[in-house]
């Protein structure tokens, strides 16, 4: 076994030959005997190790940096790139991203993030694998096929929850999987045997175990248990107290800025500045993010700039999005800095305090310029497209009626559930509230504000269909309805509107899709986004996907909604995380 590990499938002799060729080639290039691939000159190079900037050049061969400020009187190169005096910083890194929950397939997603300077992502795959069900292993293989052709690097994690132990085990053996994805900390509270087995598999296969730590929700026992079994990082922080616990318990703490209230990321960055916590404790991540958000605001580049605005030193902020992220996964020998031996993943920006990616290189290849991908990767993911499997033929409108949990003694008030799209982490996601009750019906009004209704509807019922009805903060339409479907870990719809018949009709129309989002008015479709790849990804180009998500927002605006921030479809899809976490799906 040891010999096999050392030699690999290609055999020890072949591997040594490859390395011999490389080390000899680098020697010959630096001696002027052979040509390098690329020389980037006229740069202001950020050295994240010494936290200084120097004027110089970078020499690239075989995808990696082989020299800083080489002797240009002897070095020969095939191509010279004039950096125009721009700052050269390492390619940006997203330390925790739900690769499968931002609706774009891998090639389309790259077209969004790479022009923002992101050259590496550490990616969860749990929703995709869960949605694929019995086909999870084959689906994951199709998802990762040709991943090396993407204009960014992907390091993935096998599901720590939402799938079987067998699926997790099989995916841990795949490339580019490097460890176990975020754990189901709530089921761990019950001593779930599958959780123990998955954790053991993660420890045995690469060692990285992501933690969805949930410090706000966990008891003291689990606050100790998770890091004690080797959980490596934690992105589930929402405020100053959460961050303090996370770093005290030894986690690599990932500051997220994806779907949710835009104030959350500011709250966390302010806390880091206020408490003067060392930046080396932190990495930056999106968690869940829409491609539209990336195109309009940015990705890691945006949050680095925001961190500076909140008071962090610019170089420290950049290190949180580069070196500290790479180091947290033990990969800083490959990327995270601009030093010999590292991948030539380089971003040229005209400012360190407000990142503006003018040029983006991956492995020494110019892949993006002025926020445009230069060579879109045309990979075919149609093999993963599924046929619709409807399940709502017997759904009746009255099943969506909002009935009181309780009626006050005087008969004037009713207690109902209230769901908040921004409720995760900093407000209650779901709470019971008292609202007016008149003429035998709930008046959908909280604190004088009229709200829409929401229904959470099981797609495939075995017996009585599970439906949860309540009021909703997050979308406000005067008429019509909007619905979304998400299949992981349970196949459920959410629909928002004010009339049960309209909401029911909308659901029946969306039921004819594999998955997606649909807006209707008077029974007529106004905008739709189909998610044909297992109900979680669109088999579309980036432009087509953005057009579809924006058409949803435009249709809802005509119905009276005023949206800010993330597209409505992405906001609604985040509901399923909390619906699962707090037991509203079965």
Coordinates of C-alpha atoms in Angstrom, one line a residue:
X1 CA 0.0 0.0 0.0
X2 CA 2.8 2.4 0.9
X3 CA 4.5 1.8 -2.4
X4 CA 1.3 2.4 -4.3
X5 CA 0.8 5.7 -2.5
X6 CA 4.3 6.8 -3.3
X7 CA 4.3 5.8 -7.0
X8 CA 0.7 6.4 -8.0
X9 CA -1.0 4.9 -11.1
X10 CA 1.6 6.2 -13.5
X11 CA 4.4 4.4 -11.6
X12 CA 7.3 5.8 -9.5
X13 CA 9.8 6.1 -12.4
X14 CA 7.4 8.1 -14.6
X15 CA 6.5 10.5 -11.8
X16 CA 10.2 11.1 -11.0
X17 CA 10.8 11.8 -14.7
X18 CA 8.1 14.4 -14.8
X19 CA 9.6 16.2 -11.7
X20 CA 13.1 15.9 -13.1
X21 CA 12.0 17.5 -16.3
X22 CA 10.4 20.4 -14.4
X23 CA 13.3 21.1 -12.0
X24 CA 15.8 20.9 -14.9
X25 CA 13.6 23.2 -17.1
X26 CA 13.4 25.8 -14.3
X27 CA 17.2 25.8 -13.9
X28 CA 17.7 26.1 -17.6
X29 CA 15.3 29.0 -17.9
X30 CA 16.8 31.0 -15.1
X31 CA 20.2 30.3 -16.6
X32 CA 19.0 31.7 -20.0
X33 CA 19.2 28.3 -21.7
X34 CA 15.4 27.9 -22.3
X35 CA 12.4 30.1 -22.8
X36 CA 9.9 30.9 -20.0
X37 CA 6.2 31.2 -20.9
X38 CA 5.5 34.7 -19.7
X39 CA 7.1 37.7 -18.1
X40 CA 4.8 40.2 -16.4
X41 CA 6.8 43.4 -16.0
X42 CA 6.2 46.9 -14.8
X43 CA 4.3 45.8 -11.7
X44 CA 3.7 47.0 -8.2
X45 CA 3.9 43.6 -6.6
X46 CA 2.2 43.0 -3.2
X47 CA 4.3 40.7 -1.1
X48 CA 1.7 39.4 1.4
X49 CA 4.5 37.7 3.5
X50 CA 6.3 40.9 4.3
X51 CA 3.2 43.1 3.8
X52 CA 5.1 45.4 1.5
X53 CA 4.9 46.5 -2.2
X54 CA 7.9 46.4 -4.5
X55 CA 8.4 47.4 -8.1
X56 CA 9.3 44.4 -10.2
X57 CA 8.4 41.6 -12.5
X58 CA 7.1 38.0 -12.4
X59 CA 8.4 35.1 -14.5
X60 CA 6.0 32.2 -15.3
X61 CA 6.7 28.7 -16.6
X62 CA 4.3 25.7 -16.7
X63 CA 1.6 27.6 -14.9
X64 CA 3.7 28.6 -11.9
X65 CA 5.8 31.6 -10.8
X66 CA 9.4 30.6 -11.1
X67 CA 11.1 34.0 -10.4
X68 CA 10.6 37.5 -9.0
X69 CA 12.6 40.2 -10.8
X70 CA 14.6 37.8 -13.0
X71 CA 17.7 38.9 -14.7
X72 CA 16.1 40.1 -18.0
X73 CA 19.5 40.4 -19.6
X74 CA 19.7 36.6 -19.9
X75 CA 16.1 35.4 -19.4
X76 CA 14.3 34.5 -22.6
X77 CA 10.5 34.5 -22.8
X78 CA 7.8 33.7 -25.3
X79 CA 5.5 36.5 -24.2
X80 CA 5.9 39.8 -22.3
X81 CA 2.9 41.5 -20.6
X82 CA 3.2 45.1 -19.6
X83 CA 1.5 45.5 -16.2
X84 CA 1.2 49.3 -16.6
X85 CA 2.4 49.9 -13.0
X86 CA -0.7 48.2 -11.7
X87 CA -0.7 46.4 -8.3
X88 CA -0.2 42.6 -8.6
X89 CA -2.0 40.7 -5.9
X90 CA -2.6 36.9 -5.5
X91 CA -5.7 35.4 -7.1
X92 CA -8.7 35.7 -4.8
X93 CA -10.1 32.7 -2.9
X94 CA -13.6 31.9 -1.7
X95 CA -13.1 29.7 1.3
X96 CA -16.7 28.3 1.5
X97 CA -19.1 28.4 -1.3
X98 CA -22.2 26.2 -2.1
X99 CA -21.1 25.4 -5.6
X100 CA -24.5 23.8 -6.2
X101 CA -26.8 26.4 -4.8
X102 CA -26.2 29.5 -6.9
X103 CA -28.1 28.0 -9.9
X104 CA -25.4 28.3 -12.5
X105 CA -23.5 25.3 -13.8
X106 CA -19.7 25.3 -13.3
X107 CA -18.8 27.0 -16.6
X108 CA -21.5 29.7 -16.3
X109 CA -20.4 30.3 -12.7
X110 CA -16.8 30.8 -13.8
X111 CA -17.9 33.4 -16.3
X112 CA -19.3 35.4 -13.3
X113 CA -16.7 35.0 -10.6
X114 CA -13.4 35.0 -12.5
X115 CA -13.6 38.5 -13.9
X116 CA -14.0 39.6 -10.2
X117 CA -10.6 38.2 -9.5
X118 CA -11.6 34.9 -8.0
X119 CA -9.3 32.1 -9.1
X120 CA -10.0 29.4 -6.4
X121 CA -13.1 28.2 -4.6
X122 CA -13.6 25.7 -1.8
X123 CA -17.0 24.2 -2.7
X124 CA -19.8 22.4 -1.0
X125 CA -21.8 19.9 -3.1
X126 CA -24.4 18.7 -0.6
X127 CA -27.6 20.0 -2.2
X128 CA -26.6 18.8 -5.7
X129 CA -25.9 15.3 -4.4
X130 CA -29.0 15.3 -2.3
X131 CA -31.2 16.4 -5.2
X132 CA -29.7 13.7 -7.5
X133 CA -30.9 11.0 -5.0
X134 CA -30.0 7.5 -6.2
X135 CA -28.0 9.0 -9.0
X136 CA -25.8 11.1 -6.7
X137 CA -22.5 9.4 -7.4
X138 CA -22.9 9.4 -11.2
X139 CA -24.2 13.0 -11.1
X140 CA -21.2 14.1 -9.1
X141 CA -18.9 12.5 -11.5
X142 CA -20.6 14.4 -14.4
X143 CA -20.5 17.6 -12.4
X144 CA -16.7 17.3 -11.9
X145 CA -16.0 16.1 -15.4
X146 CA -13.5 18.4 -17.1
X147 CA -13.2 20.6 -14.0
X148 CA -9.5 21.2 -14.9
X149 CA -10.7 23.1 -18.0
X150 CA -12.5 25.7 -15.9
X151 CA -11.0 29.2 -15.6
X152 CA -10.7 28.8 -11.8
X153 CA -9.6 26.1 -9.4
X154 CA -12.1 24.1 -7.5
X155 CA -11.5 22.1 -4.3
X156 CA -14.7 20.3 -3.3
X157 CA -16.2 18.6 -0.3
X158 CA -18.3 15.5 -0.1
X159 CA -21.7 16.0 1.7
X160 CA -21.5 16.0 5.4
X161 CA -25.3 16.0 5.5
X162 CA -28.4 15.5 3.3
X163 CA -27.1 12.3 1.7
X164 CA -26.4 8.7 2.7
X165 CA -23.1 7.5 4.2
X166 CA -22.5 5.5 1.0
X167 CA -22.8 8.6 -1.2
X168 CA -20.4 10.5 1.0
X169 CA -17.9 7.7 1.0
X170 CA -18.0 7.4 -2.8
X171 CA -17.6 11.2 -3.3
X172 CA -14.6 11.4 -0.9
X173 CA -12.7 9.2 -3.4
X174 CA -13.3 11.6 -6.3
X175 CA -11.2 14.4 -7.7
X176 CA -11.3 17.3 -6.9
X177 CA -12.8 16.4 -3.5
X178 CA -10.5 17.1 -0.6
X179 CA -12.6 16.4 2.5
X180 CA -16.0 16.3 4.2
X181 CA -18.5 19.1 3.8
X182 CA -20.4 20.9 6.5
X183 CA -21.8 18.7 9.2
X184 CA -25.5 18.5 10.3
X185 CA -24.9 20.0 13.8
X186 CA -28.5 19.7 14.8
X187 CA -28.8 16.0 14.2
X188 CA -25.4 15.6 15.9
X189 CA -27.3 16.7 19.1
X190 CA -29.2 13.4 19.0
X191 CA -26.0 11.3 18.5
X192 CA -26.9 10.3 15.0
X193 CA -24.9 7.2 13.9
X194 CA -24.7 8.4 10.3
X195 CA -23.1 11.6 11.4
X196 CA -20.4 9.7 13.3
X197 CA -19.7 7.5 10.3
X198 CA -19.4 10.5 7.9
X199 CA -17.1 12.3 10.3
X200 CA -14.9 9.2 10.5
X201 CA -14.8 9.0 6.7
X202 CA -13.9 12.7 6.5
X203 CA -11.1 12.3 9.0
X204 CA -9.8 9.3 7.1
X205 CA -10.0 10.8 3.6
X206 CA -8.0 14.0 3.5
X207 CA -8.8 15.2 7.1
X208 CA -10.7 18.4 6.2
X209 CA -14.1 18.5 7.9
X210 CA -16.2 21.6 7.4
X211 CA -18.4 22.7 10.2
X212 CA -21.7 24.5 10.0
X213 CA -21.1 25.3 13.7
X214 CA -24.2 27.3 14.5
X215 CA -22.7 28.8 17.6
X216 CA -25.9 30.7 18.3
X217 CA -27.9 27.4 18.5
X218 CA -25.4 24.8 19.8
X219 CA -25.3 23.7 23.5
X220 CA -21.9 23.9 25.3
X221 CA -21.2 20.2 24.7
X222 CA -21.3 20.5 21.0
X223 CA -19.3 23.7 21.0
X224 CA -16.5 21.6 22.3
X225 CA -17.3 18.4 20.5
X226 CA -17.1 19.8 16.9
X227 CA -13.5 21.1 17.2
X228 CA -12.5 18.1 19.3
X229 CA -13.3 15.7 16.5
X230 CA -11.3 17.8 14.0
X231 CA -13.9 20.1 12.4
X232 CA -11.7 22.5 10.6
X233 CA -13.6 25.7 10.0
X234 CA -16.8 27.6 10.7
X235 CA -18.7 30.0 8.5
X236 CA -21.9 30.1 10.7
X237 CA -21.2 33.3 12.5
X238 CA -23.5 36.3 12.6
X239 CA -22.3 38.7 15.2
X240 CA -19.5 39.6 17.6
X241 CA -20.3 37.0 20.2
X242 CA -20.3 34.3 17.5
X243 CA -17.0 35.3 16.2
X244 CA -15.4 35.4 19.6
X245 CA -16.5 31.9 20.3
X246 CA -15.4 30.6 16.9
X247 CA -11.9 31.9 17.2
X248 CA -11.6 30.9 20.9
X249 CA -12.5 27.3 20.0
X250 CA -9.8 27.2 17.4
X251 CA -11.8 27.4 14.2
X252 CA -10.6 28.9 10.9
X253 CA -13.4 31.4 10.9
X254 CA -15.0 32.3 7.6
X255 CA -16.7 35.7 7.3
X256 CA -19.6 35.3 4.8
X257 CA -21.4 37.9 2.8
X258 CA -23.8 35.9 0.6
X259 CA -27.6 35.9 0.4
X260 CA -29.1 37.6 3.5
X261 CA -29.2 41.0 5.0
X262 CA -26.4 43.3 3.7
X263 CA -25.9 44.6 7.2
X264 CA -24.7 41.2 8.5
X265 CA -21.3 41.3 6.8
X266 CA -20.8 44.9 8.0
X267 CA -21.6 43.9 11.6
X268 CA -19.0 41.1 11.5
X269 CA -16.3 43.3 9.9
X270 CA -16.9 46.1 12.4
X271 CA -16.5 43.5 15.2
X272 CA -13.1 42.4 13.9
X273 CA -11.9 46.0 13.7
X274 CA -13.4 46.9 17.1
X275 CA -11.9 43.9 18.9
X276 CA -8.6 44.0 17.0
X277 CA -8.7 40.3 16.4
X278 CA -5.7 39.2 14.3
X279 CA -6.7 39.0 10.7
X280 CA -5.0 35.6 10.4
X281 CA -8.0 34.1 12.2
X282 CA -10.3 34.9 9.2
X283 CA -11.0 33.9 5.7
X284 CA -13.6 35.3 3.3
X285 CA -16.4 33.4 1.7
X286 CA -19.7 33.8 -0.1
X287 CA -21.6 30.7 1.3
X288 CA -24.6 31.3 -1.0
X289 CA -24.5 33.9 -3.7
X290 CA -26.2 34.7 -6.9
X291 CA -24.4 35.3 -10.2
X292 CA -26.4 38.5 -10.6
X293 CA -25.0 39.7 -7.3
X294 CA -21.5 39.0 -8.5
X295 CA -22.0 40.8 -11.7
X296 CA -23.4 43.9 -10.1
X297 CA -21.4 44.1 -6.8
X298 CA -18.5 41.7 -7.1
X299 CA -17.3 38.7 -5.3
X300 CA -14.3 38.4 -2.9
X301 CA -13.0 41.7 -4.4
X302 CA -16.1 43.5 -3.1
X303 CA -15.8 42.1 0.4
X304 CA -12.1 43.0 0.6
X305 CA -13.0 46.5 -0.4
X306 CA -15.8 46.6 2.2
X307 CA -13.5 45.4 4.9
X308 CA -11.1 48.3 4.1
X309 CA -14.1 50.6 4.3
X310 CA -15.0 49.2 7.7
X311 CA -11.5 50.0 9.0
X312 CA -9.3 47.0 8.2
X313 CA -5.8 47.6 6.9
X314 CA -5.9 47.0 3.1
X315 CA -3.1 44.4 3.0
X316 CA -4.6 42.5 6.0
X317 CA -8.0 42.5 4.2
X318 CA -6.4 41.1 1.0
X319 CA -4.6 38.5 3.1
X320 CA -8.0 37.3 4.4
X321 CA -9.0 36.7 0.9
X322 CA -5.8 35.1 -0.3
X323 CA -3.0 33.9 1.9
X324 CA -5.0 33.2 5.0
X325 CA -7.6 31.2 3.0
X326 CA -4.9 29.1 1.3
X327 CA -3.0 28.6 4.6
X328 CA -6.2 27.5 6.4
X329 CA -6.4 24.5 4.0
X330 CA -2.6 23.9 4.0
X331 CA -2.3 25.0 0.4
X332 CA -0.3 28.1 0.7
X333 CA 2.6 26.4 -1.0
X334 CA 0.5 26.3 -4.1
X335 CA -1.4 29.7 -4.0
X336 CA -2.3 32.6 -1.9
X337 CA 0.9 34.6 -2.5
X338 CA 3.1 35.8 -5.4
X339 CA 6.2 33.8 -4.8
X340 CA 8.3 31.3 -6.7
X341 CA 6.7 27.9 -6.8
X342 CA 3.1 29.1 -6.5
X343 CA 0.6 29.0 -9.2
X344 CA 0.6 32.1 -11.4
X345 CA -2.8 33.1 -10.3
X346 CA -2.5 36.9 -10.4
X347 CA -4.9 39.8 -10.3
X348 CA -3.8 43.2 -11.5
X349 CA -5.7 46.1 -9.8
X350 CA -5.3 49.8 -9.8
X351 CA -5.9 50.0 -6.0
X352 CA -5.3 47.9 -2.9
X353 CA -8.1 49.6 -0.9
X354 CA -10.8 49.2 -3.5
X355 CA -10.1 46.1 -5.6
X356 CA -10.7 46.6 -9.3
X357 CA -9.6 43.6 -11.3
X358 CA -8.2 44.9 -14.5
X359 CA -6.5 41.7 -15.5
X360 CA -6.9 38.2 -14.1
X361 CA -4.4 35.3 -14.8
X362 CA -5.0 31.7 -13.9
X363 CA -1.8 29.6 -14.1
X364 CA -0.2 32.3 -16.2
X365 CA -3.0 32.5 -18.7
X366 CA -4.9 35.8 -19.1
X367 CA -8.5 34.7 -18.5
X368 CA -10.3 38.0 -17.8
X369 CA -9.9 41.6 -18.6
X370 CA -11.9 44.6 -17.3
X371 CA -14.5 42.3 -15.7
X372 CA -15.1 40.2 -18.8
X373 CA -14.1 36.5 -19.3
X374 CA -11.9 36.3 -22.4
X375 CA -12.5 32.7 -23.3
X376 CA -15.8 31.2 -22.0
X377 CA -15.5 27.5 -21.4
X378 CA -18.1 25.6 -23.5
X379 CA -18.6 22.5 -21.4
X380 CA -21.8 20.5 -22.0
X381 CA -23.8 19.6 -18.9
X382 CA -26.9 18.4 -20.6
X383 CA -26.3 14.8 -19.5
X384 CA -27.5 15.9 -16.1
X385 CA -30.7 17.4 -17.3
X386 CA -33.8 15.6 -15.9
X387 CA -37.4 15.0 -17.0
X388 CA -40.1 16.6 -14.8
X389 CA -41.8 14.4 -12.3
X390 CA -45.0 16.2 -11.1
X391 CA -46.5 15.5 -7.8
X392 CA -49.3 18.1 -7.1
X393 CA -52.2 16.7 -9.2
X394 CA -54.4 16.4 -6.1
X395 CA -53.4 19.7 -4.4
X396 CA -56.5 21.8 -3.4
X397 CA -56.6 25.5 -2.9
X398 CA -58.1 25.2 0.5
X399 CA -55.0 23.4 1.7
X400 CA -53.2 26.7 1.4
X401 CA -55.7 28.7 3.5
X402 CA -54.2 30.4 6.5
X403 CA -55.9 29.1 9.6
X404 CA -55.1 30.3 13.2
X405 CA -52.9 28.4 15.5
X406 CA -54.9 29.9 18.3
X407 CA -57.7 32.5 18.6
X408 CA -57.8 35.0 21.5
X409 CA -60.5 34.8 24.1
X410 CA -62.3 37.8 22.7
X411 CA -62.2 36.5 19.2
X412 CA -60.4 39.6 17.7
X413 CA -56.9 38.2 17.3
X414 CA -55.4 35.1 15.8
X415 CA -51.9 33.5 16.3
X416 CA -50.1 32.6 13.1
X417 CA -46.6 31.8 11.9
X418 CA -44.5 34.6 10.5
X419 CA -41.5 33.8 8.3
X420 CA -38.8 36.3 7.5
X421 CA -36.5 35.9 4.5
X422 CA -33.8 37.7 6.4
X423 CA -34.5 35.8 9.6
X424 CA -31.5 33.5 9.7
X425 CA -28.9 34.4 12.3
X426 CA -29.8 37.9 13.3
X427 CA -33.6 37.8 13.6
X428 CA -36.0 34.9 14.1
X429 CA -36.6 33.0 10.9
X430 CA -40.0 31.8 12.1
X431 CA -42.1 33.0 15.0
X432 CA -45.6 33.0 16.2
X433 CA -47.3 36.4 16.2
X434 CA -50.8 37.8 17.0
X435 CA -52.7 39.4 14.1
X436 CA -56.2 40.7 13.7
X437 CA -59.0 38.2 13.2
X438 CA -62.3 39.4 11.7
X439 CA -65.4 37.8 10.1
X440 CA -63.9 34.3 10.7
X441 CA -60.7 35.1 8.8
X442 CA -57.1 36.0 9.5
X443 CA -56.2 39.6 8.6
X444 CA -52.6 39.4 7.2
X445 CA -51.3 42.4 9.0
X446 CA -48.4 42.7 11.5
X447 CA -47.7 46.0 13.3
X448 CA -50.0 47.8 10.8
X449 CA -48.2 46.4 7.7
X450 CA -50.1 44.1 5.3
X451 CA -48.0 41.0 4.5
X452 CA -48.3 38.3 1.9
X453 CA -49.0 34.7 2.8
X454 CA -46.6 31.9 2.3
X455 CA -47.2 28.1 2.0
X456 CA -44.6 25.4 2.3
X457 CA -45.8 22.5 0.3
X458 CA -44.5 18.9 0.0
X459 CA -44.2 17.8 -3.6
X460 CA -44.6 14.0 -3.3
X461 CA -47.0 13.0 -0.6
X462 CA -47.3 9.5 0.8
X463 CA -50.7 9.9 2.4
X464 CA -51.6 13.3 3.8
X465 CA -49.6 16.1 2.1
X466 CA -47.5 18.2 4.5
X467 CA -48.3 21.9 4.2
X468 CA -47.3 24.7 6.4
X469 CA -49.0 28.1 6.0
X470 CA -48.1 31.5 7.5
X471 CA -47.3 35.1 6.8
X472 CA -44.2 36.3 5.0
X473 CA -41.7 39.1 5.1
X474 CA -39.5 39.4 2.1
X475 CA -41.8 39.6 -1.0
X476 CA -44.7 42.0 -1.1
X477 CA -47.0 41.7 -4.1
X478 CA -50.5 43.2 -4.6
X479 CA -51.7 40.4 -6.8
X480 CA -50.5 37.2 -8.4
X481 CA -48.1 34.6 -6.9
X482 CA -44.5 33.5 -7.0
X483 CA -43.2 30.0 -6.2
X484 CA -39.9 28.2 -6.0
X485 CA -39.0 24.5 -5.7
X486 CA -35.9 23.0 -4.1
X487 CA -35.3 19.3 -3.8
X488 CA -32.6 19.0 -1.1
X489 CA -32.9 17.4 1.3
X490 CA -36.7 17.1 0.8
X491 CA -38.8 18.0 -2.3
X492 CA -40.8 21.1 -1.3
X493 CA -42.2 24.2 -2.8
X494 CA -42.7 27.6 -1.3
X495 CA -45.3 29.9 -2.8
X496 CA -46.1 33.5 -1.9
X497 CA -49.2 35.4 -2.6
X498 CA -52.5 36.6 -1.1
X499 CA -55.1 34.3 -2.7
X500 CA -55.2 30.5 -2.2
X501 CA -56.6 29.7 -5.6
X502 CA -53.9 31.8 -7.4
X503 CA -51.2 30.3 -5.2
X504 CA -52.4 26.8 -5.9
X505 CA -52.6 27.4 -9.7
X506 CA -49.1 28.8 -9.6
X507 CA -47.8 25.7 -7.9
X508 CA -49.5 23.3 -10.3
X509 CA -47.8 25.1 -13.2
X510 CA -44.3 25.0 -11.5
X511 CA -45.0 21.3 -10.8
X512 CA -44.6 20.7 -14.6
X513 CA -40.9 21.8 -14.2
X514 CA -38.0 19.8 -12.9
X515 CA -37.5 22.7 -10.5
X516 CA -37.1 26.5 -10.6
X517 CA -39.2 29.6 -10.0
X518 CA -42.4 30.9 -11.5
X519 CA -44.4 34.2 -11.4
X520 CA -48.1 34.2 -12.3
X521 CA -50.9 36.6 -12.5
X522 CA -54.5 35.5 -13.0
X523 CA -53.2 32.0 -13.9
X524 CA -50.9 33.3 -16.6
X525 CA -47.2 32.8 -16.4
X526 CA -45.3 36.2 -16.3
X527 CA -41.8 34.9 -15.8
X528 CA -40.1 31.6 -15.3
X529 CA -36.7 30.2 -14.4
X530 CA -36.4 26.5 -15.1
X531 CA -33.7 24.5 -13.2
X532 CA -33.5 21.4 -15.3
X533 CA -30.3 19.9 -13.8
X534 CA -31.7 17.9 -10.9
X535 CA -33.8 21.0 -9.9
X536 CA -30.9 22.9 -8.6
X537 CA -29.0 24.2 -11.6
X538 CA -30.0 25.9 -14.9
X539 CA -28.8 24.4 -18.1
X540 CA -28.1 27.9 -19.4
X541 CA -25.3 30.3 -20.3
X542 CA -24.6 33.0 -17.8
X543 CA -26.4 35.6 -19.9
X544 CA -29.5 33.4 -20.1
X545 CA -29.5 32.7 -16.4
X546 CA -29.2 36.4 -15.5
X547 CA -31.9 37.3 -17.9
X548 CA -34.2 34.8 -16.4
X549 CA -33.6 35.9 -12.7
X550 CA -34.0 39.5 -13.7
X551 CA -37.2 38.7 -15.5
X552 CA -38.6 37.2 -12.2
X553 CA -37.8 40.5 -10.4
X554 CA -39.3 42.6 -13.2
X555 CA -42.5 40.6 -13.2
X556 CA -42.8 40.9 -9.5
X557 CA -42.2 44.6 -9.6
X558 CA -45.2 44.9 -11.9
X559 CA -47.2 43.1 -9.3
X560 CA -46.1 45.6 -6.6
X561 CA -42.9 44.2 -5.2
X562 CA -39.9 46.4 -4.6
X563 CA -36.7 44.3 -4.4
X564 CA -33.3 45.2 -3.2
X565 CA -30.1 43.2 -3.1
X566 CA -30.2 39.6 -4.2
X567 CA -32.7 38.5 -6.9
X568 CA -36.0 37.3 -5.4
X569 CA -35.4 33.7 -6.6
X570 CA -32.2 33.5 -4.7
X571 CA -33.8 35.0 -1.6
X572 CA -36.6 32.5 -1.7
X573 CA -34.2 29.6 -2.2
X574 CA -32.4 30.5 1.0
X575 CA -35.6 29.8 2.9
X576 CA -35.1 26.1 2.3
X577 CA -32.0 26.1 4.5
X578 CA -33.9 27.3 7.5
X579 CA -37.1 25.4 6.7
X580 CA -34.9 22.2 6.9
X581 CA -32.9 23.4 9.9
X582 CA -36.0 24.3 12.0
X583 CA -38.1 21.3 11.1
X584 CA -40.7 22.7 8.7
X585 CA -40.1 20.0 6.1
X586 CA -40.4 16.2 6.8

